[in-house]
Coordinates of C-alpha atoms and ligand atoms in Angstrom, one line a residue:
M1 CA 0.1 0.0 0.0
P2 CA 1.7 3.8 -1.0
K3 CA 1.5 6.4 1.4
P4 CA -1.5 8.6 1.7
I5 CA -1.2 12.0 -0.4
Y6 CA -1.4 14.8 1.9
V7 CA -4.4 17.3 1.0
L8 CA -3.4 20.1 3.6
N9 CA -5.6 23.1 3.9
G10 CA -5.3 26.4 5.7
P11 CA -7.2 29.3 7.0
N12 CA -10.7 30.0 7.4
L13 CA -11.7 27.2 4.7
N14 CA -13.8 25.4 7.4
L15 CA -15.9 27.8 6.4
L16 CA -17.1 26.3 2.9
G17 CA -20.2 26.5 1.8
V18 CA -21.4 28.0 4.8
R19 CA -20.8 31.4 4.0
E20 CA -19.4 33.8 0.5
P21 CA -20.5 31.1 -2.2
H22 CA -20.5 32.7 -4.7
I23 CA -16.7 32.5 -4.5
Y24 CA -16.1 29.6 -2.9
G25 CA -19.2 27.5 -3.8
K26 CA -21.8 25.2 -1.7
T27 CA -19.7 22.4 -1.6
T28 CA -18.2 21.9 2.9
L29 CA -15.2 21.4 2.9
D30 CA -15.8 18.1 4.8
Q31 CA -17.6 17.1 0.9
V32 CA -14.4 17.8 -0.6
G33 CA -12.9 15.5 1.5
A34 CA -15.0 12.8 0.4
L35 CA -14.5 13.7 -2.8
C36 CA -10.7 13.5 -2.6
E37 CA -10.8 10.0 -0.7
A38 CA -12.6 8.7 -3.8
R39 CA -10.0 10.5 -7.0
A40 CA -7.8 9.1 -5.0
G41 CA -8.6 5.3 -4.3
A42 CA -10.1 5.0 -7.8
L43 CA -6.6 5.9 -8.3
G44 CA -5.0 3.3 -5.8
Y45 CA -4.0 5.7 -3.3
T46 CA -5.3 7.1 0.0
V47 CA -5.6 10.4 1.7
V48 CA -4.8 11.7 5.2
F49 CA -7.3 15.3 4.2
R50 CA -6.9 17.7 7.4
Q51 CA -7.6 21.7 7.6
T52 CA -6.4 24.8 10.6
N53 CA -6.2 28.1 11.2
A54 CA -2.4 28.1 12.6
E55 CA 0.1 28.9 10.2
G56 CA 2.5 26.4 13.2
V57 CA 0.0 23.4 12.8
L58 CA 0.5 23.8 9.0
V59 CA 4.0 23.9 9.5
D60 CA 3.7 20.9 11.5
W61 CA 1.3 19.1 9.3
V62 CA 3.8 19.6 5.5
Q63 CA 7.4 18.3 8.0
E64 CA 5.4 15.1 9.0
A65 CA 4.4 15.1 5.1
R66 CA 8.2 14.8 4.2
T67 CA 8.1 10.7 5.9
E68 CA 4.8 10.2 6.1
A69 CA 3.3 11.0 2.7
S70 CA 3.7 10.2 -1.0
A71 CA 3.0 13.4 -2.1
V72 CA 0.9 16.5 -0.7
V73 CA -2.3 19.1 -2.5
I74 CA -2.3 22.0 -0.4
N75 CA -4.5 24.8 -0.7
P76 CA -2.8 27.5 2.5
A77 CA -6.2 29.7 1.7
G78 CA -4.7 33.5 2.2
Y79 CA -1.2 31.9 3.8
G80 CA -0.3 30.9 0.5
H81 CA 0.4 34.9 0.2
T82 CA 2.3 35.5 3.2
S83 CA 3.6 32.7 4.6
V84 CA 7.9 32.2 4.1
A85 CA 7.3 29.4 6.7
V86 CA 4.9 27.5 4.5
L87 CA 7.1 27.3 1.7
D88 CA 10.4 26.8 3.8
A89 CA 8.8 23.8 5.3
L90 CA 7.8 22.8 1.1
K91 CA 11.0 23.3 0.3
A92 CA 12.6 20.5 3.0
L93 CA 10.1 18.1 0.8
T94 CA 11.5 15.4 -1.6
I95 CA 8.4 14.2 -3.0
P96 CA 5.5 16.0 -5.1
I97 CA 3.9 19.2 -4.3
V98 CA 0.7 19.8 -5.9
E99 CA -0.7 23.6 -4.8
C100 CA -4.8 23.6 -5.1
H101 CA -7.1 26.5 -4.6
L102 CA -11.1 26.9 -5.6
S103 CA -11.0 30.4 -7.4
H104 CA -9.2 31.5 -10.2
L105 CA -6.7 33.7 -8.6
A106 CA -5.7 35.0 -11.8
T107 CA -9.0 36.8 -12.0
R108 CA -9.2 38.2 -8.3
E109 CA -7.4 41.1 -6.4
S110 CA -3.5 41.4 -6.7
F111 CA -2.3 40.7 -3.5
R112 CA -4.3 37.5 -4.7
Q113 CA -2.1 36.9 -7.6
K114 CA 1.8 35.5 -6.1
T115 CA 1.6 32.4 -3.6
Y116 CA 5.2 31.6 -1.9
V117 CA 3.5 28.1 -2.1
S118 CA 4.0 28.4 -5.8
L119 CA 8.1 28.4 -5.7
A120 CA 7.9 25.1 -3.8
A121 CA 5.5 23.6 -5.7
S122 CA 5.5 21.4 -9.4
G123 CA 2.3 23.2 -10.6
L124 CA -1.0 25.0 -9.7
V125 CA -4.6 24.0 -9.8
A126 CA -7.1 27.2 -9.3
G127 CA -10.4 28.4 -10.1
F128 CA -12.5 25.2 -10.5
G129 CA -14.1 24.8 -7.4
A130 CA -13.8 21.4 -4.8
K131 CA -13.1 20.3 -8.9
S132 CA -9.4 21.7 -8.2
Y133 CA -9.1 19.2 -5.6
E134 CA -9.6 16.6 -7.9
L135 CA -8.0 18.0 -10.4
A136 CA -4.6 18.3 -7.9
I137 CA -5.0 14.8 -6.9
E138 CA -5.0 13.6 -10.3
A139 CA -1.4 15.9 -11.0
A140 CA -0.3 14.4 -8.2
V141 CA -0.8 10.8 -8.8
D142 CA 0.9 11.3 -12.3
L143 CA 3.6 13.3 -10.4
I144 CA 4.2 9.9 -8.1
G145 CA 4.5 7.8 -10.8
K146 CA 7.2 9.7 -13.1
A147 CA 9.6 9.9 -10.3
S148 CA 9.1 6.5 -9.7
A149 CA 9.7 5.8 -12.8
Ligands
CA2_1 O1 -9.3 29.7 -4.1 C1 -8.6 29.5 -3.1 O2 -8.8 28.8 -2.6 C2 -8.5 30.5 -1.7 O3 -7.0 29.6 -1.0 C3 -9.1 30.7 -0.6 C4 -8.5 31.6 0.1 C5 -7.9 32.9 -0.2 O4 -7.2 34.2 0.9 C6 -7.1 32.6 -1.6 O5 -6.6 34.0 -1.9 C7 -7.7 32.0 -2.1 C8 -9.5 32.2 1.5 C9 -10.4 30.6 2.2 C10 -11.4 31.5 2.8 O6 -13.1 30.4 2.1 C11 -13.6 30.9 3.3 C12 -14.2 30.1 2.9 C13 -16.2 30.3 2.8 C14 -16.3 31.9 3.4 C15 -15.5 32.7 3.7 C16 -14.2 31.7 3.5

């Protein structure tokens, strides 16, 4: 059994489906987790799906992924735009990293158009709502396959 794909979620994503559905959709974070499990399962992987509002906890989970995960899919939320600490943690990984966002960052405020996480990730999926996560898992599985080929 391969190691799980860690799907890590940053601050305020616990509010998904509850507020601002016009930007982030109506799907709750629990439902996103179920979608990730189903998509990963179909591809032969399990997921560890977590959310935190605390930057240090996100750093701890990224560090944990170094030894415990096959890949990381991360929606850093607001910390993507601010956190050098999360970037540094990601840079210590040798497994694939895929950045994931619900909204289409390029069409939003200028401060959302760059993320520190992008400097460590292989690529970014953004703008497809909950589907972004499924696409990010597909990309992660693809990258795992390429790394072991
Ligand atoms: O589009 C994304 O996935 C974001 O990572 C979401 C973050 C935002 O800061 C990023 O720029 C883009 C915000 C997450 C907050 O999610 C909420 C969901 C519902 C209601 C309020 C906030």
